[in-house]
Amino acid sequence: MQAPTPEATGHPRAPLGFTGTLNSIEAMHRLPVWIRGDFYRALELARRFNDLVVKPMSGEVDLKVMEDNDYLPRDFLKKANEWGLFTLWIPKMYGGKGMNMLSLYPFMEEVSSACAGLANLIGAHYLGVSVLCSSCNMDITNRVLRDVVKENDRGRPCTISLAWTEPDAGTDQVQAPLLPGAKVRTQATKTAGGYVVNGSKVFISSGHLSTWHMLICYEDVLKPADTIVMLAVKTGMRGFTFGHKERKMGQKACVASELIFEDCFVPDENVCFDREQVRRLGITARQAGLKLIDMFPAVTQPGVAAISTGIARAACEAAVRYAAEKKVAGKALINHEWVQLVIADLYRNAVSSRAIYMEATYAAGLLSMIRLLFNKAIFYLTLVTPGWFFTLFVSPLFRLGIVSHVYRKMNFEMTSPEDERHMSGLGSLTKFTCSDLAMLNCSLALDLMGADGTRHDLGAEKLFRDAKLLQIYEGTNEVNRINLFSRHIAQVMPGVGVFEQGSGGER
Amino acid sequence: MRIEAHAMHNGELEAFNDLAESFAKKELLAHVHEREFPYALDAAEAVEAARKAGLLSVNLPEEWGGTGLDASVLAGMLSRISAVDAGMAGILFTHAAALEIISAAVDRGDCAEVCRLVSGREGSPLAFQVYGGPGEIELPAVAGEGVNQLSGRLPLVALGRMARHAVVPGARPGGEKFSWYLVDLSLDGVKKSDPVLTLGMQACQAVDIELDAVPALLLGAEGQGGAYFRTMQARMSAGAAAISLGIMEGSFREALAYARQRWQGGRYLEEWSGVRMMLARMAVQIEVSRCCLAGCGIAGNGAAFGGEGSALAAALHISELACAATSEGVQLLGGNGYMKDYGQEKRMRDARQARCLLGMGGLRMMSFIGTIMEEARA
Ligand SMILES: Cc1cc2nc3c(=O)[nH]c(=O)nc-3n(C[C@H](O)[C@H](O)[C@H](O)COP(=O)(O)OP(=O)(O)OC[C@H]3O[C@@H](n4cnc5c(N)ncnc54)[C@H](O)[C@@H]3O)c2cc1C
């Protein structure tokens, strides 16, 4: 009898690649040493921002939205803008202050430890920025981001949202294998000088508060995977209106909006990505489109993980504070051994969570779509070059089509499939692990605090409501688990497919 | 005499449960969210309907004009109501728990005053610190002989706003033991906060109360508070477990219905084996919880009552399962699960709140093992 082939048994044909996850060791010598200081500067900034802005507002905004779901925390946006937070992490070449993007993660952790909802108003903006950058269309990226900088400099908060999810298509859209069959409805029809968009988007974080919206839609809704279009839509454009605001369980400060498009004309100059733009790349429109939607989560999901870590930490801190103050049977709760065991777990979860997302942070600097910014030569050159130099001499070059073409080629064609797989899987792993740990910590903390944990005025219950969202947005945790399996495990296992390929489902 | 669930025919028990279910559907379903913060409606109307349906007197002794059923019968009813609105179940639970303290404390032959106060046909439900247990709640100080006067803070008194009377603990300064008292909340010296916003079961509004030398009626013997609490806890733990079970059942039903009609990835959600596994986990948690409750003599199938400890253990275990299951219930609806347009996020909050019924979980665990160890020593 013949021995079964590896293909037939599905045995791995290569090791599962755990060694590929030692990003921090690689980062030690490949990333510029300057970023270390940036991390501390970002943390210091976040702590001051928390003390002066976030903490005094957090509970109040949460309550206001509960009382009036139409309330929008514009004051916070104004403050965040005064602190320069909407432009601090925009690269210098696009007119921003150019703080290294990796330092955004610890910043998000710190602010989220005070309020995940308010933090997400900043996070959602950088999600929009990342998606815009992932289009690799340097002309429109430059124009939109410079507009953001200009408006913010004038004291008018200007942020970007990502508009992707539709009423009938959530998970469908975020996973490449599912996109071909997705029931999407937001259609961009090519017309003279641009696209006409019809359809709607839901759950869009910070939608009502944003000026720009990165709209991902489709030329042919029956062939979404082949016809992805990304448009930069500005609030106020004809045919574009806001619908209802969702009544959410938590993260109430960060409005989740419905965006409605009725014959909304978007001019060619606002087209970030479409089939035409990638025609001359050496890959098909489908390959390019799927790469696009695969690329940015690797950068944005560690952000969700950082928010998660902030909550996990806050839950630990709330439990410790409470246990130190609360007397039970005549003795401080914290002096009961069983409580100390719980607190050790809370602390362990927060620290582990940070270690995990920092690993993904290093990987983003080494392998993701922003890796070029962390090439030592480019990094230091950018650091010492004044902003006006980019405005006067570099910015005009972005208008040349060839610049975007070359940049796209580097990102879409020349990224190794191994790196792509690694980053995509790692993004997923980071997102679902840290958000699960955040939920776990909130549950442990509430268990420890008993009824006091459920009081709004003591703050811990808000953490619990806020944390649950982390398991849902940026792809549900289940789908991210499948993506991790697909990218890090199935990839080296012949004959193993995901999304029940060929099985027709378990009926 | 009290009639316990296992002493009743299945048919009789079912009739009580059906009563609760039809009450929930008729009186509660349409306005569940409006009884939540910021309170478009308060719960008074629903409470009045519950009173008319006899739900406030299920465990009120017959000789005081009640139905005289054991709290275990109430548990089945609470689970049906919780599947629709755990907040309302919380109201019934609070009142029933206060009644159980009174029943445990008061000799019925000599209780004319208490009987008059709690059995009035027009009477409002009783307020009670339903989320606290001994050792964790602050005790107001008791002064005076003959007429007892209470001073101090009572945090999170459920129904404190709507109730006329509250069952509250108190202790004499320096005394080691505490007692229970009935306090008229309309008296001078009673200061109530605005409703405390709680994570879940918001229809069952709680307030913080400050007492300043408020006259109070001692319930039972002085210094016996701990014993009365344990009796109440043994009787009401099944009710607490039942609330958690009801919440879980509601969550499962909504998740199952959603999975059958939500199309994602080229098929209905229910056809993904990953989704089925999540549903299966919830279903197993519910079945296990039902078995636990049946073991406490709740299911009306005549199963033997496992003693005080079993209900306490069931409440601890089932409330934990409910927290996990309701989180999964939100997850199964994706983004919609997080929104108030669906019932799942409320259930997830309610399940957390229900876990605090009758005290901090950790302390209940400690007292549970304490009892077992004492028995082992004896
Ligand atoms: C408050 C909030 C803010 C958001 N912000 C944004 C934003 O800024 N921009 C934006 O574009 N989107 C945003 N989203 C949308 C979010 O990313 C989606 O909700 C998420 O992708 C899940 O999609 P869905 O809600 O359609 O759930 P569904 O896709 O309907 O999933 C329902 C359930 O089924 C499971 N499931 C689905 N398919 C499978 C499968 N094949 N195998 C196993 N399980 C499966 C899911 O895991 C989930 O548990 C936000 C959502 C929320 C709630």
Short mmCIF file of N, CA and C in Angstrom, two decimals, chain A residues 63 66-67 167-172 178 183 203 246-252 322 326-329 333 338 439 443 446-451 454-456 461 464-466 468-469 471-472 476-478 499-500 504-507, chain B residues 33 37-38 131-132 135-137 153 155-156 196-200 208 262-267 270-274 276 278 327-328 330-331 334-341 345 348-349 352-353 355-356 360-363 366:
data_model
loop_
_atom_site.label_atom_id
_atom_site.label_comp_id
_atom_site.label_asym_id
_atom_site.label_seq_id
_atom_site.Cartn_x
_atom_site.Cartn_y
_atom_site.Cartn_z
N LEU A 63 -22.80 59.90 29.51
CA LEU A 63 -24.14 60.14 30.05
C LEU A 63 -24.98 61.00 29.10
N MET A 66 -26.30 59.01 26.38
CA MET A 66 -27.40 58.14 26.84
C MET A 66 -28.69 58.93 26.92
N GLU A 67 -28.56 60.17 27.35
CA GLU A 67 -29.76 61.01 27.51
C GLU A 67 -30.27 61.52 26.17
N PRO A 167 -25.65 47.60 5.23
CA PRO A 167 -26.65 46.87 6.02
C PRO A 167 -26.61 45.37 5.80
N ASP A 168 -26.37 44.95 4.56
CA ASP A 168 -26.39 43.51 4.29
C ASP A 168 -25.01 42.90 4.11
N ALA A 169 -23.99 43.66 4.32
CA ALA A 169 -22.65 43.13 4.07
C ALA A 169 -21.63 43.68 5.06
N GLY A 170 -21.34 42.89 6.11
CA GLY A 170 -20.31 43.26 7.07
C GLY A 170 -19.13 42.33 6.87
N THR A 171 -19.24 41.16 7.47
CA THR A 171 -18.20 40.14 7.34
C THR A 171 -17.89 39.84 5.88
N ASP A 172 -18.94 39.82 5.08
CA ASP A 172 -18.79 39.56 3.65
C ASP A 172 -17.70 40.37 2.98
N LEU A 178 -14.83 35.86 0.72
CA LEU A 178 -16.29 36.01 0.78
C LEU A 178 -16.80 37.15 -0.10
N LYS A 183 -23.50 40.52 -0.65
CA LYS A 183 -24.69 41.25 -1.10
C LYS A 183 -24.49 42.74 -0.89
N PHE A 203 -23.02 52.01 10.48
CA PHE A 203 -22.07 51.82 11.60
C PHE A 203 -20.77 52.60 11.40
N GLU A 246 -26.60 55.48 15.38
CA GLU A 246 -26.93 54.23 16.07
C GLU A 246 -27.05 54.45 17.57
N ARG A 247 -27.95 53.72 18.20
CA ARG A 247 -28.05 53.75 19.67
C ARG A 247 -27.25 52.57 20.19
N LYS A 248 -26.03 52.87 20.58
CA LYS A 248 -25.08 51.79 20.91
C LYS A 248 -25.05 51.47 22.39
N MET A 249 -24.46 50.32 22.66
CA MET A 249 -24.29 49.89 24.06
C MET A 249 -23.19 50.71 24.75
N GLY A 250 -22.10 50.93 24.05
CA GLY A 250 -20.97 51.62 24.67
C GLY A 250 -20.21 52.44 23.64
N GLN A 251 -18.99 52.87 24.03
CA GLN A 251 -18.21 53.79 23.19
C GLN A 251 -19.12 54.87 22.66
N LYS A 252 -19.92 55.41 23.55
CA LYS A 252 -20.99 56.31 23.14
C LYS A 252 -20.46 57.63 22.60
N TYR A 322 -10.54 49.81 43.78
CA TYR A 322 -11.73 49.43 44.55
C TYR A 322 -11.34 48.50 45.70
N LYS A 326 -12.31 49.19 49.51
CA LYS A 326 -13.47 48.46 50.02
C LYS A 326 -13.08 47.56 51.21
N LYS A 327 -13.89 47.65 52.23
CA LYS A 327 -13.67 46.76 53.38
C LYS A 327 -14.71 45.66 53.32
N VAL A 328 -14.27 44.44 53.46
CA VAL A 328 -15.18 43.32 53.49
C VAL A 328 -14.87 42.50 54.73
N ALA A 329 -15.90 42.23 55.49
CA ALA A 329 -15.74 41.51 56.76
C ALA A 329 -14.63 42.15 57.59
N LEU A 333 -10.50 44.59 51.07
CA LEU A 333 -10.70 43.51 50.09
C LEU A 333 -9.36 43.05 49.50
N TRP A 338 -7.72 35.51 47.87
CA TRP A 338 -8.40 35.17 46.62
C TRP A 338 -8.51 36.38 45.71
N MET A 439 -12.18 42.12 27.23
CA MET A 439 -13.49 41.67 27.75
C MET A 439 -13.30 40.83 29.02
N SER A 443 -14.79 41.65 32.74
CA SER A 443 -15.64 40.70 33.47
C SER A 443 -15.05 40.39 34.84
N LEU A 446 -15.52 43.44 37.12
CA LEU A 446 -16.90 43.60 37.59
C LEU A 446 -17.26 42.51 38.61
N ASP A 447 -16.77 41.32 38.37
CA ASP A 447 -17.01 40.25 39.34
C ASP A 447 -16.48 40.63 40.71
N LEU A 448 -15.29 41.19 40.69
CA LEU A 448 -14.64 41.55 41.94
C LEU A 448 -15.36 42.69 42.65
N MET A 449 -15.91 43.58 41.87
CA MET A 449 -16.49 44.80 42.46
C MET A 449 -17.96 44.63 42.85
N GLY A 450 -18.55 43.50 42.48
CA GLY A 450 -19.95 43.28 42.84
C GLY A 450 -20.84 44.40 42.33
N ALA A 451 -21.85 44.76 43.13
CA ALA A 451 -22.82 45.75 42.68
C ALA A 451 -22.16 47.10 42.39
N THR A 454 -21.29 47.87 38.93
CA THR A 454 -22.35 48.13 37.94
C THR A 454 -22.85 49.57 38.00
N ARG A 455 -22.29 50.37 38.89
CA ARG A 455 -22.73 51.77 39.00
C ARG A 455 -22.03 52.64 37.98
N HIS A 456 -22.81 53.41 37.26
CA HIS A 456 -22.21 54.30 36.26
C HIS A 456 -21.28 55.30 36.91
N GLU A 461 -18.39 49.99 34.91
CA GLU A 461 -19.35 49.37 34.00
C GLU A 461 -19.20 49.92 32.59
N PHE A 464 -16.81 47.90 30.57
CA PHE A 464 -17.43 46.65 30.10
C PHE A 464 -18.23 46.91 28.82
N ARG A 465 -19.03 47.98 28.83
CA ARG A 465 -19.84 48.29 27.62
C ARG A 465 -18.94 48.66 26.46
N ASP A 466 -17.90 49.44 26.76
CA ASP A 466 -17.00 49.88 25.70
C ASP A 466 -16.24 48.69 25.09
N LYS A 468 -16.95 45.56 24.67
CA LYS A 468 -17.62 44.55 23.83
C LYS A 468 -17.48 44.88 22.34
N LEU A 469 -17.48 46.17 22.04
CA LEU A 469 -17.40 46.57 20.62
C LEU A 469 -16.10 46.09 19.97
N GLN A 471 -14.67 43.39 20.10
CA GLN A 471 -14.76 42.03 19.53
C GLN A 471 -15.56 42.01 18.23
N ILE A 472 -16.17 43.16 17.91
CA ILE A 472 -17.05 43.19 16.74
C ILE A 472 -16.46 43.98 15.57
N THR A 476 -15.27 40.79 12.87
CA THR A 476 -15.58 40.14 14.14
C THR A 476 -14.42 39.21 14.53
N ASN A 477 -14.34 38.88 15.80
CA ASN A 477 -13.23 38.04 16.25
C ASN A 477 -13.26 36.65 15.62
N GLU A 478 -14.45 36.17 15.31
CA GLU A 478 -14.54 34.84 14.69
C GLU A 478 -13.87 34.88 13.31
N PHE A 499 -13.56 28.85 5.11
CA PHE A 499 -14.94 29.17 4.79
C PHE A 499 -15.64 27.98 4.13
N GLU A 500 -15.35 26.83 4.65
CA GLU A 500 -16.02 25.58 4.30
C GLU A 500 -16.09 25.39 2.80
N GLY A 504 -20.07 22.84 1.30
CA GLY A 504 -21.48 23.23 1.23
C GLY A 504 -22.07 23.50 2.60
N GLY A 505 -21.18 23.59 3.56
CA GLY A 505 -21.67 23.90 4.92
C GLY A 505 -22.19 22.67 5.61
N GLU A 506 -22.23 22.74 6.90
CA GLU A 506 -22.77 21.63 7.70
C GLU A 506 -24.27 21.81 7.80
N ARG A 507 -25.00 21.01 7.15
CA ARG A 507 -26.46 21.22 7.19
C ARG A 507 -27.12 20.32 8.19
N HIS B 33 -37.58 48.87 26.28
CA HIS B 33 -36.50 49.88 26.25
C HIS B 33 -36.91 51.19 26.89
N PHE B 37 -32.95 53.54 31.31
CA PHE B 37 -32.44 54.90 31.32
C PHE B 37 -32.41 55.44 29.90
N PRO B 38 -32.79 56.64 29.58
CA PRO B 38 -33.22 57.73 30.46
C PRO B 38 -34.71 57.74 30.76
N TYR B 131 -28.71 43.82 45.81
CA TYR B 131 -27.39 43.47 45.23
C TYR B 131 -26.30 43.30 46.30
N GLY B 132 -26.69 43.36 47.56
CA GLY B 132 -25.64 43.30 48.58
C GLY B 132 -25.84 42.15 49.54
N GLY B 135 -21.54 41.78 55.23
CA GLY B 135 -20.08 41.86 55.10
C GLY B 135 -19.67 42.87 54.06
N GLU B 136 -20.52 43.10 53.08
CA GLU B 136 -20.13 44.06 52.05
C GLU B 136 -20.95 45.34 52.11
N ILE B 137 -22.16 45.29 52.71
CA ILE B 137 -22.94 46.53 52.76
C ILE B 137 -22.68 47.29 54.06
N ARG B 153 -25.90 55.51 55.82
CA ARG B 153 -26.08 55.47 54.37
C ARG B 153 -26.47 54.07 53.93
N PRO B 155 -26.50 52.35 50.39
CA PRO B 155 -26.30 52.48 48.95
C PRO B 155 -27.15 51.49 48.17
N LEU B 156 -27.54 51.91 46.98
CA LEU B 156 -28.17 51.03 45.98
C LEU B 156 -29.36 50.24 46.55
N VAL B 196 -29.90 55.73 40.72
CA VAL B 196 -28.51 55.41 40.38
C VAL B 196 -28.53 54.69 39.03
N LEU B 197 -27.73 55.18 38.11
CA LEU B 197 -27.69 54.52 36.80
C LEU B 197 -26.86 53.25 36.94
N THR B 198 -27.51 52.12 36.73
CA THR B 198 -26.79 50.84 36.83
C THR B 198 -26.59 50.25 35.44
N LEU B 199 -25.67 49.31 35.37
CA LEU B 199 -25.36 48.69 34.08
C LEU B 199 -26.60 48.01 33.49
N GLY B 200 -27.29 47.25 34.29
CA GLY B 200 -28.42 46.50 33.75
C GLY B 200 -29.63 46.55 34.66
N ASP B 208 -29.59 55.68 46.26
CA ASP B 208 -28.83 55.70 47.52
C ASP B 208 -29.69 56.45 48.53
N ARG B 262 -30.19 36.00 8.65
CA ARG B 262 -29.09 36.86 8.21
C ARG B 262 -28.24 36.11 7.18
N TRP B 263 -28.06 36.71 6.04
CA TRP B 263 -27.31 36.12 4.94
C TRP B 263 -25.93 36.75 4.92
N GLN B 264 -24.91 35.93 5.02
CA GLN B 264 -23.54 36.46 5.03
C GLN B 264 -22.60 35.40 4.46
N GLY B 265 -21.76 35.85 3.53
CA GLY B 265 -20.81 34.91 2.94
C GLY B 265 -21.48 33.87 2.05
N GLY B 266 -22.57 34.25 1.40
CA GLY B 266 -23.21 33.36 0.44
C GLY B 266 -24.12 32.32 1.05
N ARG B 267 -24.44 32.45 2.29
CA ARG B 267 -25.39 31.51 2.93
C ARG B 267 -25.95 32.15 4.20
N GLU B 270 -26.74 30.53 9.97
CA GLU B 270 -26.90 29.24 10.66
C GLU B 270 -26.21 28.10 9.92
N GLU B 271 -25.87 28.34 8.66
CA GLU B 271 -25.24 27.26 7.89
C GLU B 271 -23.72 27.21 8.07
N TRP B 272 -23.15 28.24 8.68
CA TRP B 272 -21.71 28.18 8.97
C TRP B 272 -21.51 27.33 10.23
N SER B 273 -20.59 26.37 10.15
CA SER B 273 -20.43 25.52 11.33
C SER B 273 -19.87 26.30 12.51
N GLY B 274 -19.10 27.37 12.21
CA GLY B 274 -18.59 28.22 13.30
C GLY B 274 -19.74 28.87 14.06
N ARG B 276 -22.82 27.73 14.10
CA ARG B 276 -23.54 26.65 14.81
C ARG B 276 -22.88 26.31 16.13
N MET B 278 -21.22 28.31 18.03
CA MET B 278 -21.54 29.36 19.01
C MET B 278 -22.96 29.13 19.56
N SER B 327 -22.96 37.42 26.05
CA SER B 327 -21.91 38.08 25.26
C SER B 327 -21.86 37.43 23.88
N GLU B 328 -21.97 36.12 23.87
CA GLU B 328 -22.00 35.38 22.61
C GLU B 328 -23.28 35.76 21.83
N VAL B 330 -24.72 38.65 21.76
CA VAL B 330 -24.44 39.92 21.06
C VAL B 330 -23.59 39.63 19.84
N GLN B 331 -22.56 38.83 20.07
CA GLN B 331 -21.58 38.54 19.01
C GLN B 331 -22.26 37.94 17.77
N GLY B 334 -23.44 40.34 15.35
CA GLY B 334 -22.45 41.27 14.81
C GLY B 334 -22.74 42.69 15.28
N GLY B 335 -22.58 43.66 14.40
CA GLY B 335 -22.79 45.06 14.77
C GLY B 335 -24.20 45.29 15.30
N ASN B 336 -25.18 44.63 14.74
CA ASN B 336 -26.56 44.83 15.22
C ASN B 336 -26.71 44.43 16.68
N GLY B 337 -25.97 43.42 17.10
CA GLY B 337 -26.05 42.96 18.48
C GLY B 337 -25.67 44.04 19.47
N TYR B 338 -24.86 44.99 19.02
CA TYR B 338 -24.35 46.06 19.89
C TYR B 338 -25.33 47.22 19.99
N MET B 339 -26.40 47.13 19.20
CA MET B 339 -27.33 48.26 19.11
C MET B 339 -28.62 48.01 19.89
N LYS B 340 -29.21 49.12 20.35
CA LYS B 340 -30.42 49.01 21.16
C LYS B 340 -31.65 48.63 20.35
N ASP B 341 -31.54 48.62 19.05
CA ASP B 341 -32.69 48.18 18.23
C ASP B 341 -32.96 46.70 18.42
N GLU B 345 -27.93 43.52 23.50
CA GLU B 345 -27.01 44.28 24.35
C GLU B 345 -27.61 44.47 25.74
N MET B 348 -27.09 41.36 27.70
CA MET B 348 -25.71 41.22 28.16
C MET B 348 -25.49 42.05 29.43
N ARG B 349 -26.08 43.25 29.44
CA ARG B 349 -25.94 44.11 30.63
C ARG B 349 -26.74 43.52 31.80
N ARG B 352 -25.04 40.66 33.58
CA ARG B 352 -23.99 41.12 34.50
C ARG B 352 -24.60 41.62 35.81
N GLN B 353 -25.72 42.36 35.64
CA GLN B 353 -26.38 42.89 36.83
C GLN B 353 -26.94 41.75 37.69
N ARG B 355 -25.87 38.90 38.03
CA ARG B 355 -24.81 38.18 38.73
C ARG B 355 -24.57 38.77 40.12
N CYS B 356 -24.99 40.00 40.31
CA CYS B 356 -24.76 40.65 41.62
C CYS B 356 -25.92 40.43 42.58
N MET B 360 -21.97 40.03 46.28
CA MET B 360 -20.76 39.85 45.49
C MET B 360 -20.47 38.37 45.28
N GLY B 361 -20.21 37.99 44.05
CA GLY B 361 -19.99 36.58 43.74
C GLY B 361 -18.90 35.95 44.58
N GLY B 362 -17.77 36.67 44.70
CA GLY B 362 -16.63 36.13 45.44
C GLY B 362 -17.00 35.83 46.89
N LEU B 363 -17.77 36.74 47.48
CA LEU B 363 -18.13 36.54 48.89
C LEU B 363 -19.14 35.40 49.04
N MET B 366 -17.19 32.31 49.00
CA MET B 366 -16.52 32.10 50.29
C MET B 366 -17.51 31.58 51.33
#
